[in-house]
Amino acid sequence: MKPNGLPDLTRASVEALEGLVRYHNKLYWDDDAPELSDPDFDRLVRALRERAPGSPVLDELGASRFGEPVTHEVAMLSLDKCYGDDELADWLLDFEGRVVVSPKFDGVAASIRYDAAGQLARAATRGDGVTGDDITRNVREISDVPRRLLVAPPGPVEVRGEIFLRLSVFARHKDRFSNPRNLAAGAIKQKDPKKSAEIGLSFAAYEIFGLDAPTEHDKIDWLARAGFAPIERRVVEKGEVLEVYRELARRRPSLDYEIDGVVMKADRVDEQRRLGSTSHHPRFALAYKFQGDTGTSRLRAVEWSVSRTGAVTPIALVDPVALSGVMVSRASLHHPGYVAKLGLSLGAEVELTRRGGVIPNVERVTSPGDAPVEVPAACPSCGSELTPQGDFLLCSRTSTCRAALIGRVAHFVAAAEIDGFGERMLGELFDRGLVRAPQDLFSLTAAQLLTVPRVGDKLATKLVAEVARARTIRLDDFLRCLGVDDLARHVAKVLTRELAGLDAVLAVTPERLAGIHGIGEIIARSVTEGLRRERPMIDALRAVMTIEEPAPVAPPEGPLRGLSFVFTGKMVRRRREEAQALVQRLGGATPDGVSKTTSYLVIGDDRSDGKQSSKEKAARKLVAGGAGPKIIDEGEFEAIVAGA
Ligand SMILES: [Zn+2]
């Protein structure tokens, strides 16, 4: 990789930028021979986006010559943008009725067509708005996109939305890519659908054609019922629009996805029709964009800290600079490999960004400094030897490393929302041998706390009360506190909803977990491994905490009540999770394995491997013994649910 392979982007013409993006995109995705570092490539793409947001080259990111060209039946227009409250107020005067407000996802626009039977027929990128690329095979792998609509459509319909990456998913890739949008754009044009699926793309549906509904919010509700992941949206009076915009702007750093603004749409469809479109954009919708999240500063020092996993992590200390309205003086450098990749030196002028929910990031060096950045030779906390692992440096003795152990407790108190235990306090408690692991917090007494400098009666009592308050915890919050990779809010909620309590969560197999809608194999593996690794801590915490498990949900009333369906093999018509969700909605059960009481074993229609699964073998054995499930194919299953 050439360290400084880019010309001065501020002076380059749009044509030159487009040429560079095309060239480097091809080297990266087609030839697997990048000449630019990832941050440089991102910088190049960003420069083009800033200068020419509508450039068709931006939609070409990813493998070139991807799929067949698809002509859009209705042109995919971009949204009109506004940057000020006055422009917004003007626009609101143009129509009657309420306004639908939703986040503007920073992703890749796509169109998905379903046939009259509700079957996913074709998906395409926006392209130049008239013609896009066929991305059907990759879109079929996105778990937010139903392969078959759960609600029968009135005829063929077209769903539009944004393909994006959740930040919690992007975290797994961020040492290779510095920005979720570019990775999403590349992943959706990945030639191998399996590889595309592994990236873990999400989809936010915000538009449907072919459905006759009186309001925008009726359409969005229909999309959620049809099986699309629901998106956040508010239906408000015109006078409340600005307030909702400000609220979203405030919440932006804590969202699990990047947004670059807020989309507003006239709610009444008759008003939308009346307003119509210009040749560039619809008049009934407006994107109010956020701004000002890039800045330049000078690197003064690099601080090395040790994370709870033992990773020695560099943090840039820079001269204070305002980013998105917040003063910033510290920024992430991720790992030692990133410092090397940036070619960072002390005194360098650096470009910083603050995007979405991540802490500020050093994007690049704009002018080099004069002294090298020294990488520590031993663990800055415990002095142990460091083990290099790819771009990372790991403390070799995390089970005794002070910083790593304190980091684990710090994660726990932050996730459990126990106030008053900052890094300094945890350090004092650690050094006194009082708190070396999260479970130790629960045996902490006021008398012990009084031994810490500057802690008086009042504070000691308050801290003990804080811990006592956290002793009772909901299962999903408990899981989130454990610090297991990929077990953040969303997955913790899914586990709590799908499994019957903590024992079931601890016993779950990666296969069962991967079968749950929206989880997938990679997360399933890392979560089950993490839970196994943390088992001693989990058992210690269970002994001192009260974990509230939700009452098992009574099976809903429905036509399939009392029937159970087990699925096996590769399914063609629906994804397995979709079929399971459908059965559950109709009141049926979907156990994991076949037993004497199972009503049906549904075998997927793709029998290309010619093998019998273990579930099928078990079922056939039961049937031979005169019991067991009825064995059916996907067609028979569809007939049963259609009849129900
Ligand atoms: Zn250490």
XYZ file of C-alpha atoms and ligand atoms in Angstrom:
645
model
C 0.000 0.000 0.000
C 1.341 3.414 -0.915
C 1.124 5.620 2.152
C 0.342 8.788 0.255
C -1.264 7.540 -2.947
C -3.806 10.350 -3.186
C -3.602 13.799 -4.743
C -5.009 16.901 -3.066
C -8.700 16.010 -3.085
C -9.932 19.519 -2.454
C -8.511 20.591 -5.819
C -9.465 17.538 -7.870
C -12.397 17.854 -10.281
C -15.521 15.720 -9.855
C -14.511 13.772 -12.979
C -11.069 13.125 -11.521
C -12.604 11.977 -8.228
C -15.019 9.676 -10.047
C -12.126 8.203 -12.019
C -10.127 7.596 -8.846
C -13.066 6.000 -7.012
C -13.742 3.685 -9.971
C -10.087 2.714 -10.227
C -9.514 1.995 -6.560
C -12.896 0.334 -6.117
C -11.994 -2.129 -8.864
C -8.580 -2.842 -7.351
C -10.206 -3.553 -4.026
C -13.316 -5.581 -4.861
C -12.528 -7.147 -8.254
C -8.772 -7.590 -8.225
C -8.227 -7.982 -4.471
C -5.099 -5.829 -4.881
C -5.758 -2.516 -3.108
C -3.236 0.284 -3.503
C -4.911 2.518 -0.941
C -5.425 1.965 2.775
C -9.080 1.610 3.796
C -9.220 5.034 5.470
C -7.746 6.614 2.334
C -10.266 4.837 0.157
C -13.056 6.032 2.447
C -11.663 9.545 2.327
C -11.703 9.445 -1.447
C -15.302 8.241 -1.525
C -16.303 10.856 1.016
C -14.672 13.611 -1.029
C -16.742 12.553 -4.023
C -19.928 12.328 -1.955
C -19.389 15.814 -0.603
C -18.760 17.332 -4.022
C -21.291 15.333 -6.043
C -23.791 13.512 -3.801
C -25.759 12.319 -6.847
C -22.781 10.851 -8.704
C -23.701 7.434 -10.130
C -20.188 6.228 -9.298
C -21.209 6.167 -5.625
C -23.657 3.410 -6.417
C -21.005 1.387 -8.200
C -19.028 0.612 -5.038
C -18.456 -3.110 -4.739
C -17.649 -5.651 -7.403
C -18.114 -4.161 -10.870
C -20.192 -5.709 -13.644
C -22.390 -7.030 -10.896
C -25.620 -8.709 -11.944
C -27.893 -7.831 -14.833
C -29.094 -4.271 -15.290
C -32.623 -3.766 -13.920
C -34.805 -0.915 -15.142
C -36.921 0.614 -12.385
C -40.638 0.757 -13.136
C -40.877 4.017 -11.221
C -37.647 6.044 -11.270
C -35.809 5.970 -7.937
C -35.500 9.652 -7.169
C -33.309 11.018 -4.451
C -34.728 13.178 -1.671
C -34.727 16.933 -1.657
C -32.462 18.172 1.119
C -32.723 21.022 3.536
C -30.218 22.379 6.029
C -32.170 24.992 7.956
C -35.338 25.455 9.992
C -36.662 28.129 7.602
C -36.524 25.846 4.582
C -38.330 23.207 6.618
C -41.055 25.646 7.659
C -41.583 26.640 3.999
C -41.968 23.042 2.935
C -44.492 22.304 5.684
C -46.787 25.002 4.286
C -47.198 23.080 1.021
C -49.597 20.357 2.202
C -52.384 19.407 4.581
C -52.334 16.799 7.312
C -49.741 15.246 9.548
C -46.075 14.409 8.912
C -44.248 11.086 9.151
C -40.752 11.568 10.583
C -38.098 8.843 10.459
C -34.293 8.580 10.592
C -32.414 8.922 7.312
C -30.307 5.777 7.211
C -26.820 6.239 5.822
C -26.777 3.221 3.567
C -27.436 2.049 0.023
C -30.874 2.485 -1.545
C -32.470 -0.643 -2.988
C -35.709 -1.736 -4.622
C -37.247 -5.174 -3.999
C -40.072 -6.543 -6.126
C -42.502 -9.197 -4.907
C -44.823 -11.121 -7.207
C -48.583 -11.367 -6.676
C -48.069 -14.485 -4.535
C -45.819 -12.467 -2.200
C -42.623 -14.195 -3.311
C -39.420 -12.103 -3.526
C -38.854 -11.787 -7.276
C -36.076 -9.303 -7.843
C -33.942 -6.783 -6.017
C -31.881 -3.992 -7.509
C -29.659 -1.112 -6.478
C -30.732 2.428 -7.182
C -27.993 2.855 -9.800
C -28.561 6.086 -11.710
C -32.220 6.127 -10.611
C -33.461 4.651 -13.884
C -31.392 1.480 -14.108
C -29.705 -0.394 -11.244
C -27.860 -3.693 -10.752
C -29.577 -6.963 -9.953
C -28.712 -7.859 -6.329
C -31.461 -10.450 -5.777
C -29.201 -13.253 -4.566
C -27.592 -11.119 -1.875
C -30.812 -9.422 -0.762
C -32.385 -12.862 -0.190
C -29.762 -13.378 2.529
C -30.649 -10.237 4.518
C -32.591 -11.359 7.567
C -34.686 -8.151 7.706
C -36.070 -8.960 4.245
C -38.781 -11.663 4.028
C -38.356 -14.021 1.087
C -42.077 -14.311 1.130
C -44.392 -11.647 2.504
C -46.253 -12.701 5.654
C -49.337 -10.810 4.447
C -50.795 -11.500 1.011
C -50.192 -8.447 -1.215
C -53.012 -7.099 -3.419
C -50.848 -7.854 -6.474
C -47.173 -7.410 -7.394
C -45.582 -4.824 -5.111
C -42.273 -3.004 -4.989
C -40.645 -2.245 -1.639
C -37.917 0.357 -1.360
C -35.556 0.978 1.466
C -31.993 1.309 2.590
C -29.448 -1.468 2.986
C -27.181 -0.625 5.905
C -24.924 -2.107 8.578
C -25.729 -1.911 12.276
C -22.824 -0.384 14.212
C -22.785 -3.410 16.540
C -22.292 -5.584 13.443
C -19.801 -3.185 11.878
C -17.710 -3.420 15.066
C -16.672 -6.911 13.909
C -15.288 -5.520 10.666
C -13.928 -2.183 11.711
C -10.288 -3.162 11.666
C -10.665 -3.763 7.932
C -13.139 -1.039 7.035
C -13.425 2.373 8.555
C -16.999 3.134 7.580
C -20.213 1.092 7.582
C -21.750 2.635 4.475
C -18.852 1.761 2.185
C -18.764 -1.768 3.550
C -22.539 -2.130 2.998
C -22.163 -0.828 -0.570
C -19.419 -3.343 -1.269
C -21.078 -6.263 0.528
C -24.347 -5.989 -1.381
C -22.405 -6.462 -4.612
C -20.266 -9.276 -3.273
C -20.190 -12.027 -5.887
C -20.640 -14.871 -3.400
C -24.019 -14.580 -1.576
C -22.603 -16.558 1.350
C -19.850 -13.998 1.846
C -22.356 -11.205 1.517
C -24.555 -12.878 4.154
C -21.605 -13.152 6.543
C -21.176 -9.386 6.611
C -24.608 -9.177 8.326
C -26.458 -6.490 6.365
C -29.713 -4.936 7.573
C -32.587 -3.405 5.627
C -34.934 -0.551 6.504
C -38.074 -0.538 4.324
C -39.651 2.884 3.931
C -41.713 2.833 0.767
C -44.088 0.516 -1.053
C -45.674 0.758 -4.484
C -48.716 -1.284 -5.463
C -50.474 -1.030 -2.106
C -53.542 1.157 -1.908
C -53.402 2.895 1.461
C -54.758 6.289 2.536
C -51.680 7.303 4.545
C -47.928 6.869 4.631
C -48.059 5.393 8.126
C -50.566 2.738 6.980
C -47.992 1.666 4.391
C -45.214 1.470 6.963
C -47.427 -0.557 9.310
C -48.245 -2.922 6.466
C -44.534 -3.416 5.727
C -43.906 -4.415 9.348
C -46.808 -6.883 9.280
C -45.494 -8.293 6.010
C -42.257 -9.259 7.750
C -39.871 -6.316 7.298
C -37.918 -5.217 10.359
C -39.936 -2.310 11.779
C -38.275 1.084 11.441
C -38.502 3.924 13.882
C -41.017 6.541 12.788
C -43.282 9.138 14.354
C -46.519 10.536 12.992
C -46.790 14.092 14.265
C -48.520 17.408 13.741
C -46.541 19.955 11.747
C -45.798 21.979 14.869
C -43.992 19.002 16.437
C -41.710 18.173 13.519
C -38.773 20.290 14.624
C -38.891 18.884 18.131
C -38.727 15.316 16.788
C -35.832 16.286 14.511
C -33.890 17.685 17.480
C -34.671 14.630 19.566
C -33.323 12.323 16.853
C -30.229 14.498 16.467
C -29.656 14.190 20.216
C -30.144 10.438 20.209
C -27.964 9.971 17.152
C -24.826 8.941 19.091
C -26.697 6.134 20.870
C -28.424 4.637 17.829
C -27.110 1.310 16.550
C -26.909 2.654 13.008
C -25.588 5.720 11.303
C -28.043 8.350 10.202
C -27.155 11.469 8.278
C -30.407 13.310 8.788
C -34.137 12.973 9.286
C -36.711 12.216 6.578
C -40.087 13.936 6.664
C -43.023 12.931 4.484
C -46.557 14.190 4.079
C -48.684 11.481 5.690
C -51.755 11.750 3.467
C -51.330 9.892 0.188
C -53.872 12.143 -1.616
C -51.688 15.100 -0.664
C -48.585 13.251 -1.896
C -50.292 12.721 -5.250
C -51.306 16.343 -5.451
C -47.740 17.534 -4.790
C -46.145 15.069 -7.224
C -42.458 15.124 -8.136
C -39.944 17.199 -9.994
C -37.596 15.318 -12.314
C -35.126 15.018 -9.427
C -37.130 14.459 -6.279
C -40.629 14.044 -4.854
C -42.133 17.273 -3.446
C -43.906 15.498 -0.572
C -40.705 14.383 1.154
C -37.708 16.214 2.558
C -34.424 15.158 4.141
C -33.215 17.472 6.880
C -29.496 16.720 7.011
C -27.141 16.858 9.965
C -23.898 18.682 9.426
C -20.450 19.492 10.708
C -18.929 16.229 11.801
C -15.423 16.492 10.372
C -12.605 18.612 11.760
C -8.842 19.015 11.851
C -6.578 19.130 14.900
C -3.023 18.443 16.048
C -1.895 15.212 17.690
C -0.177 15.959 21.015
C 0.264 12.496 22.472
C -0.852 8.907 22.239
C -2.169 7.299 25.406
C -2.077 3.515 25.698
C -4.789 1.858 27.722
C -5.603 -1.784 28.314
C -9.124 -2.941 27.550
C -11.071 -5.572 29.473
C -10.024 -8.109 26.849
C -6.355 -7.232 27.382
C -5.972 -5.379 24.072
C -3.460 -2.546 24.329
C -5.366 0.310 22.738
C -3.989 3.637 21.520
C -5.995 6.828 22.064
C -5.082 10.081 20.338
C -4.899 13.180 22.533
C -5.474 16.182 20.288
C -5.959 19.931 20.661
C -9.659 20.472 21.432
C -11.814 20.794 18.308
C -15.606 21.074 17.844
C -17.253 18.135 16.062
C -21.046 17.905 15.672
C -21.323 20.576 18.329
C -19.210 18.719 20.905
C -15.646 19.621 21.958
C -13.363 16.689 21.308
C -9.841 16.158 22.637
C -9.553 12.364 22.561
C -10.106 10.112 19.580
C -9.892 6.429 18.871
C -6.932 4.905 17.078
C -8.375 1.370 17.370
C -5.160 -0.684 17.544
C -1.408 -0.425 16.904
C -1.934 -1.591 13.305
C -4.105 1.449 12.645
C -1.405 3.802 13.981
C 1.032 2.239 11.529
C -1.465 2.361 8.673
C -2.126 6.058 9.227
C 1.598 6.776 9.327
C 0.914 8.750 12.500
C 3.562 10.903 14.177
C 3.477 13.255 17.185
C 2.696 16.843 16.208
C 0.919 15.691 13.027
C -2.144 17.498 11.783
C -4.984 14.964 11.639
C -8.527 14.835 10.300
C -11.140 13.653 12.804
C -14.715 12.549 12.290
C -17.522 11.900 14.689
C -20.114 9.764 12.992
C -23.122 8.009 14.464
C -22.657 6.199 17.724
C -18.898 5.772 17.651
C -16.411 7.911 19.525
C -14.405 10.318 17.357
C -12.095 8.652 14.927
C -8.756 9.784 13.509
C -9.272 9.396 9.768
C -5.949 10.462 8.304
C -2.813 12.541 8.606
C -3.095 15.796 6.669
C 0.439 16.935 7.476
C 3.078 14.814 9.214
C 4.594 15.605 12.625
C 8.180 15.378 13.823
C 8.417 12.575 16.391
C 7.519 8.897 16.084
C 4.703 7.328 18.109
C 6.277 4.829 20.518
C 4.466 1.525 20.833
C 4.797 0.031 24.338
C 7.086 -2.966 24.719
C 5.202 -4.414 27.723
C 1.662 -4.176 29.114
C 1.293 -0.565 30.337
C -0.760 -1.831 33.266
C 0.898 -4.984 34.587
C 4.214 -5.053 32.711
C 3.534 -8.506 31.295
C 4.804 -9.540 27.922
C 2.644 -8.499 24.956
C 1.428 -10.983 22.372
C 0.949 -9.597 18.865
C -2.186 -10.847 17.123
C -2.682 -9.369 13.679
C -3.017 -5.619 14.132
C -3.512 -6.027 17.875
C -1.210 -6.299 20.885
C -2.600 -8.316 23.779
C -1.540 -8.456 27.419
C -0.446 -12.052 27.982
C -1.812 -12.236 31.552
C -5.377 -10.873 31.487
C -6.473 -13.080 34.385
C -4.286 -11.006 36.712
C -3.823 -7.775 34.735
C -5.075 -4.852 36.826
C -6.388 -2.785 33.904
C -8.142 -5.727 32.244
C -9.838 -6.777 35.493
C -10.902 -3.228 36.324
C -12.140 -2.880 32.740
C -14.415 -5.874 33.238
C -15.940 -4.364 36.372
C -16.229 -0.969 34.631
C -18.154 -2.573 31.784
C -20.463 -4.269 34.258
C -21.289 -1.133 36.259
C -21.853 0.866 33.068
C -24.161 -1.747 31.564
C -26.009 -2.300 34.862
C -26.285 1.481 35.292
C -24.697 1.470 38.743
C -23.649 5.078 39.326
C -20.703 6.352 41.315
C -18.117 3.739 40.365
C -15.773 5.559 38.001
C -12.364 4.287 36.907
C -10.636 5.975 39.849
C -13.006 4.508 42.436
C -12.735 1.056 40.872
C -8.942 1.394 40.947
C -8.985 2.207 44.672
C -11.322 -0.712 45.396
C -9.197 -3.040 43.268
C -5.970 -2.056 45.018
C -7.593 -2.700 48.411
C -8.600 -6.173 47.255
C -12.269 -5.254 47.700
C -13.527 -5.477 44.122
C -11.636 -7.673 41.682
C -14.660 -8.945 39.747
C -18.248 -7.713 39.216
C -19.718 -10.108 41.798
C -17.520 -8.536 44.529
C -19.579 -5.336 44.290
C -22.496 -7.054 45.965
C -20.610 -7.834 49.180
C -19.180 -4.321 49.486
C -20.046 -2.648 52.828
C -20.168 1.026 53.816
C -17.341 0.393 56.294
C -15.124 -0.937 53.506
C -15.942 2.010 51.286
C -14.949 4.408 54.061
C -11.357 3.164 53.746
C -11.153 4.820 50.312
C -9.796 8.400 50.393
C -12.466 11.115 50.113
C -15.327 8.742 50.746
C -17.516 9.902 53.634
C -20.591 8.400 55.275
C -22.990 9.964 52.852
C -21.217 8.759 49.716
C -20.582 5.296 51.177
C -24.285 4.894 51.974
C -25.237 6.098 48.519
C -22.853 3.680 46.787
C -24.119 0.719 48.795
C -27.693 1.715 47.916
C -26.753 1.979 44.221
C -25.415 -1.563 44.256
C -28.453 -2.826 46.178
C -30.764 -1.288 43.602
C -28.969 -3.148 40.820
C -29.113 -6.485 42.635
C -32.445 -7.252 40.993
C -32.057 -7.213 37.241
C -34.000 -8.257 34.175
C -32.542 -11.198 32.290
C -31.856 -9.213 29.109
C -30.027 -6.515 31.076
C -28.070 -9.177 32.950
C -26.915 -10.765 29.683
C -25.849 -7.392 28.342
C -23.731 -6.776 31.458
C -21.548 -9.837 30.936
C -19.322 -8.200 28.350
C -19.658 -11.072 25.905
C -18.846 -10.074 22.316
C -21.961 -9.556 20.179
C -24.258 -9.946 23.195
C -25.491 -6.356 23.171
C -28.999 -5.011 23.664
C -30.631 -6.492 20.593
C -29.277 -10.028 20.922
C -29.916 -10.018 24.695
C -33.561 -9.178 24.062
C -33.888 -11.852 21.409
C -32.395 -14.497 23.730
C -34.742 -13.479 26.535
C -37.759 -13.580 24.274
C -36.942 -16.838 22.503
C -35.534 -18.959 25.296
C -37.068 -19.986 28.604
C -34.806 -18.287 31.122
C -31.100 -18.124 31.986
C -30.604 -21.895 32.165
C -31.939 -22.234 28.647
C -29.700 -19.378 27.474
C -26.641 -21.063 28.997
C -27.547 -24.404 27.432
C -28.336 -23.099 23.963
C -26.352 -24.574 21.083
C -24.872 -22.400 18.327
C -27.104 -24.244 15.836
C -30.310 -23.383 17.697
C -29.184 -19.796 18.169
C -28.268 -19.370 14.511
C -31.793 -20.494 13.619
C -33.376 -17.569 15.467
C -34.485 -14.746 13.206
C -31.876 -12.025 12.943
C -28.968 -13.777 14.678
C -26.984 -15.838 12.189
C -24.032 -18.169 12.552
C -21.237 -15.758 13.366
C -23.052 -14.092 16.254
C -24.379 -17.466 17.443
C -20.862 -18.833 17.684
C -19.346 -15.836 19.427
C -22.239 -15.596 21.913
C -22.214 -19.275 22.904
C -18.415 -19.284 23.198
C -18.496 -16.096 25.267
C -21.143 -17.485 27.619
C -19.080 -20.615 28.133
C -15.953 -18.608 28.853
C -17.780 -16.367 31.329
C -19.555 -19.244 33.095
C -17.635 -18.907 36.390
C -18.529 -15.207 36.619
C -22.131 -15.897 35.618
C -22.495 -18.501 38.360
C -20.954 -16.144 40.928
C -23.307 -13.332 39.889
C -26.362 -15.593 39.956
C -25.588 -16.449 43.539
C -25.754 -12.810 44.631
C -28.256 -11.259 42.205
C -31.960 -11.735 41.574
C -32.484 -12.254 37.869
C -36.014 -11.585 36.675
C -36.994 -13.976 33.949
C -40.071 -13.105 31.955
C -43.000 -15.485 32.486
C -43.194 -17.992 29.647
C -45.569 -16.623 27.063
C -48.780 -18.665 26.782
C -49.207 -20.000 23.288
C -51.421 -17.593 21.359
C -54.871 -18.644 20.260
C -54.863 -19.574 16.624
C -55.850 -22.132 14.061
C -52.600 -24.135 14.527
C -52.965 -24.306 18.317
C -51.913 -27.677 19.672
C -49.871 -28.506 16.564
C -46.088 -28.512 16.400
C -43.828 -28.133 13.373
C -40.161 -29.061 13.158
C -38.225 -27.901 10.096
C -35.208 -29.564 8.541
C -33.112 -29.269 5.403
C -32.628 -26.363 3.075
C -35.874 -24.513 2.469
C -36.670 -22.894 -0.844
C -39.961 -21.055 -0.460
C -39.350 -19.373 2.874
C -36.395 -18.989 5.163
C -36.707 -21.332 8.131
C -37.077 -18.538 10.689
C -39.849 -17.037 8.608
C -41.746 -20.309 8.530
C -41.285 -20.717 12.300
C -42.522 -17.186 12.932
C -45.569 -17.842 10.780
C -46.447 -21.035 12.667
C -46.083 -19.202 15.978
C -48.309 -16.378 14.788
C -50.942 -18.930 13.900
C -50.747 -20.403 17.406
C -48.575 -23.446 16.642
C -45.329 -24.510 18.323
C -41.879 -24.888 16.721
C -39.722 -27.082 18.947
C -36.076 -27.712 18.058
C -36.128 -31.455 17.774
C -38.423 -34.273 16.701
C -40.240 -36.263 19.392
C -43.230 -38.577 19.680
C -45.490 -35.587 20.166
C -44.306 -33.598 17.127
C -47.169 -33.115 14.650
C -45.206 -32.376 11.478
C -41.657 -32.596 10.200
C -41.299 -30.212 7.256
C -38.445 -31.145 4.924
C -37.003 -28.348 2.768
C -37.494 -28.781 -0.975
C -33.824 -28.298 -1.828
C -32.654 -31.904 -1.600
C -29.639 -31.388 -3.837
C -27.230 -32.912 -1.327
C -29.288 -36.111 -1.247
C -28.667 -36.687 2.456
C -31.115 -37.302 5.286
C -30.746 -34.941 8.222
C -30.584 -36.320 11.755
C -34.083 -34.925 12.380
C -35.417 -36.760 9.349
C -33.756 -40.005 10.445
C -35.217 -39.616 13.936
C -38.663 -38.917 12.521
C -38.567 -41.926 10.165
C -37.550 -44.157 13.051
C -40.510 -42.932 15.127
C -42.860 -43.377 12.184
C -41.598 -46.927 11.644
C -42.430 -47.592 15.298
C -45.979 -46.421 14.713
C -45.649 -42.959 16.271
C -44.023 -39.658 15.446
C -44.704 -36.792 13.101
C -46.251 -36.661 9.693
C -43.420 -35.970 7.229
C -44.320 -33.302 4.675
C -42.634 -31.106 2.056
C -42.794 -27.341 1.664
C -45.804 -27.491 -0.660
C -47.844 -29.413 1.910
C -46.725 -27.004 4.609
C -47.832 -24.031 2.497
C -51.217 -25.696 1.992
C -51.624 -26.138 5.766
C -50.797 -22.511 6.572
C -52.905 -21.245 3.671
C -55.832 -23.273 5.043
C -55.216 -21.852 8.499
Zn -1.577 -6.452 31.540
